[in-house]
Coordinates of C-alpha atoms in Angstrom, one line a residue:
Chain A
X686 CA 81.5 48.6 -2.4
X687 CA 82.1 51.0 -5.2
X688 CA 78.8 52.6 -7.0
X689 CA 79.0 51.5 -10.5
X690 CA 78.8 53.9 -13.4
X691 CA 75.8 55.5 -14.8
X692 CA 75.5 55.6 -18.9
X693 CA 74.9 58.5 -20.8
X694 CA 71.5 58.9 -22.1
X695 CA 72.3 58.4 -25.4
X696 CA 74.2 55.2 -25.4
X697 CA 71.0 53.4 -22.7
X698 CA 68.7 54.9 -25.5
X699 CA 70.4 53.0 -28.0
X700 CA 71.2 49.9 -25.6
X701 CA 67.5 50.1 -24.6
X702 CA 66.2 50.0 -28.3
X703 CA 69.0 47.0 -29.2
X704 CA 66.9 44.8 -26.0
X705 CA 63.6 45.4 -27.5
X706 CA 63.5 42.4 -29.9
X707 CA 64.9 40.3 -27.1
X708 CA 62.4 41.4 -24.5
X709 CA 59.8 41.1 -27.4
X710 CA 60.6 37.3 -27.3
X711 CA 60.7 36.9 -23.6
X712 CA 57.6 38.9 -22.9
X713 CA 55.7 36.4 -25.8
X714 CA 56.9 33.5 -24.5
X715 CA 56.2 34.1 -20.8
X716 CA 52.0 36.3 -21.7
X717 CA 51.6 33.4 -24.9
X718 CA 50.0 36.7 -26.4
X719 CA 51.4 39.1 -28.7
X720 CA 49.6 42.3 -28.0
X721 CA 49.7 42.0 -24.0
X722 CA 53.9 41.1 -24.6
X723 CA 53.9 44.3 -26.1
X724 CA 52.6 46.1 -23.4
X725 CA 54.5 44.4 -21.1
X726 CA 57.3 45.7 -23.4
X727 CA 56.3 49.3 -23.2
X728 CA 55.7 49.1 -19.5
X729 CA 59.3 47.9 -19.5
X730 CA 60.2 50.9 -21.3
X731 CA 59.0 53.0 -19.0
X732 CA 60.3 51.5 -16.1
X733 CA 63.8 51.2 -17.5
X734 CA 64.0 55.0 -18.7
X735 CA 63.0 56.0 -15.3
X736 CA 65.0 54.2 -13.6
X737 CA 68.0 54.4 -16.1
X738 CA 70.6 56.2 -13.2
X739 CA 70.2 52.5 -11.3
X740 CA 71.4 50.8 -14.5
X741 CA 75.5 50.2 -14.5
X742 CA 77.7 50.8 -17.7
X743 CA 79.4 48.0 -18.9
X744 CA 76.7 45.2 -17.2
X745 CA 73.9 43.5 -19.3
X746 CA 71.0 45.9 -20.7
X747 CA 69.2 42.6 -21.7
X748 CA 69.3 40.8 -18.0
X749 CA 68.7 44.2 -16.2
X750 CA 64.9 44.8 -18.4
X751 CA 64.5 41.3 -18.4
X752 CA 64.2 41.9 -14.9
X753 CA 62.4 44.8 -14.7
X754 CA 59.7 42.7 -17.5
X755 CA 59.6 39.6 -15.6
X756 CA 58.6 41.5 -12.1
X757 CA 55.6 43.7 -14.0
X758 CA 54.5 40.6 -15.7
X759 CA 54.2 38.5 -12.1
X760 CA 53.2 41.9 -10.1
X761 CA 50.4 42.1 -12.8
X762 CA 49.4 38.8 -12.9
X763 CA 48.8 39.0 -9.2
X764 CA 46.3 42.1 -10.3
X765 CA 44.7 40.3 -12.9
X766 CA 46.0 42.8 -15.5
X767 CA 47.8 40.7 -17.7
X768 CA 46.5 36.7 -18.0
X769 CA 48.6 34.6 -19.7
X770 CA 47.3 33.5 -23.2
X771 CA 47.2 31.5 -26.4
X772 CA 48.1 33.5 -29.3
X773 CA 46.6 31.3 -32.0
X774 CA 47.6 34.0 -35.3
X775 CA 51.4 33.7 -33.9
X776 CA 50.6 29.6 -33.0
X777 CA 49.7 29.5 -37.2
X778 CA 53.2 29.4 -37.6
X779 CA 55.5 25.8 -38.2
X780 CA 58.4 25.9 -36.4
X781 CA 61.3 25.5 -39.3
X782 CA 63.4 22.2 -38.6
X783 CA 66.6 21.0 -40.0
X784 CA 66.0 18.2 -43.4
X785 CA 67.0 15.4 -40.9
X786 CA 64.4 16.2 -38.0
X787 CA 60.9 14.1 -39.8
X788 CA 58.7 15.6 -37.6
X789 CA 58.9 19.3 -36.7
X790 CA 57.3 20.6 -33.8
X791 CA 54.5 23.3 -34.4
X792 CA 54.7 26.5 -32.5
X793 CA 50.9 26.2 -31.8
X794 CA 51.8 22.7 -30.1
X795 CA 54.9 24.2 -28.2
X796 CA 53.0 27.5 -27.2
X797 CA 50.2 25.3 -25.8
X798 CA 52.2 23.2 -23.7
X799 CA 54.1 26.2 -22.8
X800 CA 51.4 27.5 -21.2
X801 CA 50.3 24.3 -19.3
X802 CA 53.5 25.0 -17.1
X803 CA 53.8 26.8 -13.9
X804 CA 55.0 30.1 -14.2
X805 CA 58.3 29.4 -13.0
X806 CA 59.0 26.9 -15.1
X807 CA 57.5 28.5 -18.3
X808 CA 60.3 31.4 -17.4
X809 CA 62.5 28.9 -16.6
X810 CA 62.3 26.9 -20.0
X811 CA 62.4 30.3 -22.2
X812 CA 65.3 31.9 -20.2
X813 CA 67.6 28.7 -20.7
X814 CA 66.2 26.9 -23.4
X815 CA 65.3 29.7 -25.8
X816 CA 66.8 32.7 -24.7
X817 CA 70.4 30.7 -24.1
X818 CA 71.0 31.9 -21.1
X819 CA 73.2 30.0 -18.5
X820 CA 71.8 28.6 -15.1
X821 CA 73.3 31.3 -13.7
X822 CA 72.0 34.2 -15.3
X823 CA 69.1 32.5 -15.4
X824 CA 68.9 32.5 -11.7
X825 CA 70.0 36.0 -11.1
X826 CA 66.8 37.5 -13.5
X827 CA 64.6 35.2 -11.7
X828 CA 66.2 35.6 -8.4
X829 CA 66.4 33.0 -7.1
X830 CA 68.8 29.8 -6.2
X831 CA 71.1 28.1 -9.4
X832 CA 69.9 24.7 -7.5
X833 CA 66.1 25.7 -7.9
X834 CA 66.8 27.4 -11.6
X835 CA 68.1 23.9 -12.7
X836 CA 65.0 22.2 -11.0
X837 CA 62.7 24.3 -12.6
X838 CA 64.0 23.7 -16.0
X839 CA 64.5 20.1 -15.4
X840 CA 60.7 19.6 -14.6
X841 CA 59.7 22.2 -17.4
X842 CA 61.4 19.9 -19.7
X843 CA 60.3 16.6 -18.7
X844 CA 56.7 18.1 -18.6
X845 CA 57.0 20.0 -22.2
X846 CA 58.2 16.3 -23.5
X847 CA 55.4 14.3 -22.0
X848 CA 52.7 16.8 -23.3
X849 CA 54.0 16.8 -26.5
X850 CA 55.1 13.4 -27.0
X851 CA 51.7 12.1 -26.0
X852 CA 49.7 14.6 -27.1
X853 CA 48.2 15.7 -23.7
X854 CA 47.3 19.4 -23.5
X855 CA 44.7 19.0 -20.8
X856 CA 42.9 16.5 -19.2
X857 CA 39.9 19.1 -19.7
X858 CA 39.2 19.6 -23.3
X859 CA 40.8 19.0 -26.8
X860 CA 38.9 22.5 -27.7
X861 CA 40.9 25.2 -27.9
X862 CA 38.8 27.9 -25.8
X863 CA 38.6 25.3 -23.2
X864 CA 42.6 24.8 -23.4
X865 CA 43.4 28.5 -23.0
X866 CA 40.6 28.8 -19.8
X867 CA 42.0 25.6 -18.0
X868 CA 46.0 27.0 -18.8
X869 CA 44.7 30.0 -17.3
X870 CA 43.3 28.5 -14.3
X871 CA 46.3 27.0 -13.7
X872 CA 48.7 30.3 -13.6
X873 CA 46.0 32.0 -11.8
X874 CA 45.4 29.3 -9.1
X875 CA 49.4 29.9 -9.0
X876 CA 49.2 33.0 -8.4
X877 CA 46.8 32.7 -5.4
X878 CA 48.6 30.1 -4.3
X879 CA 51.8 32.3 -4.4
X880 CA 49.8 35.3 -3.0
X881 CA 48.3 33.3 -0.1
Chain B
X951 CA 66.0 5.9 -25.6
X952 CA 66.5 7.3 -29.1
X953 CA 63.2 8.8 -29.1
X954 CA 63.8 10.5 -25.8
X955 CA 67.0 12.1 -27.0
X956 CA 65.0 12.9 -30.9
X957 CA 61.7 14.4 -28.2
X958 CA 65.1 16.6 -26.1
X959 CA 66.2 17.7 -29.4
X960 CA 62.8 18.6 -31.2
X961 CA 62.0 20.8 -28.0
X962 CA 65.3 22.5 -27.8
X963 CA 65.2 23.3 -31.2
X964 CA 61.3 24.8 -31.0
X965 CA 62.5 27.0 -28.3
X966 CA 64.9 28.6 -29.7
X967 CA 63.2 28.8 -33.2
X968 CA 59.8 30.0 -31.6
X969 CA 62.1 33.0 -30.0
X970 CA 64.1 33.3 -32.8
X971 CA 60.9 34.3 -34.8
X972 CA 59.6 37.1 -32.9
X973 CA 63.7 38.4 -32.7
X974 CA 63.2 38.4 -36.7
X975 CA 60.3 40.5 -36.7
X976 CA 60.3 43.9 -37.8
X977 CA 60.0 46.4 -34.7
X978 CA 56.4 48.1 -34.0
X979 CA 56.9 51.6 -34.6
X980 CA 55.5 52.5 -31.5
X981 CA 58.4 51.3 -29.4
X982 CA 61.0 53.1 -30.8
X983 CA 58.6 56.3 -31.0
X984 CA 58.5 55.6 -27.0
X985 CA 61.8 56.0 -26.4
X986 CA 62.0 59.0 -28.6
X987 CA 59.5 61.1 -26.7
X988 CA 61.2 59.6 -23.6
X989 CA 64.2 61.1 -24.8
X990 CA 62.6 64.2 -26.1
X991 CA 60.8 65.3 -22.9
X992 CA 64.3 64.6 -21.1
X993 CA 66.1 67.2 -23.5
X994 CA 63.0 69.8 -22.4
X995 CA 63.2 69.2 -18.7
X996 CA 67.0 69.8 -19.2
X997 CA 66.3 72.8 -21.0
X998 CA 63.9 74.3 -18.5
X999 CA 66.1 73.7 -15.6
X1000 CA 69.0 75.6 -17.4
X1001 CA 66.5 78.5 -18.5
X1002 CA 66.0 78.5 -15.2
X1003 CA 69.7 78.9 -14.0
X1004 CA 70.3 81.3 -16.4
X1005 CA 67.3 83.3 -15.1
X1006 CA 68.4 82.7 -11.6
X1007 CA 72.2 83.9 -12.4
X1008 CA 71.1 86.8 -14.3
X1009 CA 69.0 88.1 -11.2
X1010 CA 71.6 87.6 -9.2
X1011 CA 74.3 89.7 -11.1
X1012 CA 71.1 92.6 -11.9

């Protein structure tokens, strides 16, 4: 096997800036919170620029921090530095909706459900129904099967629709405080369930 | 079965809108002012190590 190509340091700079936004998204969707997706951003960062002689011209800057943000977001979340969370300034928002579409889902609705999934199927969702990836990338940044990638998303969907068609957030509260503790329950009873 | 496919469609379209939104968001300064020092501290270790060789190559010929 031939060792790829190393870039020079100015071009990853510039690659490495042009992911930011993307990793921005990713990081927000996956923590729910703006400030602790921004640290996961800068950790990323970090990692990437130390690590940038492992990263191969000509492949996907994007897919290779998404990586690198995904692992430091689960490796934290087994140390309880990062918990996922409701961001209710960003959740303010109304998603914008085409004239024909009556009923417009609100980002506070969609960030709430989002964060009544597992983990793997919140990254899931985002990777392949925000971020447009294919199954197959999707996979590869999450590492694991195509089969399981498409079962994840799947049963991220059918869950997202259920919650938001009937309204169902959590069987424990309405209250918002409540909401965000019982999500968090969830992801870290996950976690421990993962770590066990 | 209308609503199903109008439910697919409204939660596709949140997706990507809800990550379109933060892509559309000006970058924090502090990011970019990362990668900068990143880059910066770089250029110095670079120049150390070929103050260094200099050094090293000037012994050598004295």
């Amino acid at each position: 096997m031939s060792k790829g190509k190393a870039l020079p340091s100015a071009q990853f700079k510039q690659q490495l800036a042009e992911a930011i936004p993307h990793l921005r998204a990713f990081g927000r969707s996956l923590a729910g919170d703006r400030d602790i997706a921004d640290d996961l951003v800068q950790d990323t960062l970090l990692k990437a620029w130390a690590a940038r002689d492992r990263f191969i011209a000509g492949t996907s800057m994007r897919a290779w921090t998404f990586v690198i943000l995904r692992n430091t977001f689960f490796s934290s979340m087994r140390r309880k530095k990062f918990t996922g969370n409701y961001d209710e300034l960003v959740a303010e928002r109304i998603l914008s909706a085409p004239a024909s579409q009556q009923d417009p889902l609100h980002l506070a609705d969609l960030q709430r459900a989002l964060m009544e999934l597992s983990d793997d199927q919140r990254e899931a969702i985002i990777l392949v129904g925000a971020g447009g990836y294919s199954y197959e990338e999707a996979a590869e940044i999450a590492n694991c099967a195509i089969g399981t990638m498409k079962s994840r998303v799947s049963r991220a969907r059918k869950t997202l629709e259920e919650i938001l068609d009937e309204g169902r957030f959590t069987s424990a509260s309405d209250g918002h405080e409540n909401l965000t503790a019982t999500a968090l329950e969830n992801i870290i009873g996950e976690v421990e369930k993962i770590g066990s | 079965m209308k609503s199903k496919d109008d439910m697919q469609q409204r939660l596709g379209l949140g997706l990507k809108n809800m990550y379109l939104s933060v892509l559309e968001e000006p970058l924090p300064d502090d990011m970019l002012a990362l990668l900068d020092q990143l880059d910066d501290d770089d250029k110095d270790d670079k120049d150390d190590e070929d103050d260094s060789a200099s050094r090293s190559d000037l012994n050598e010929q004295g």
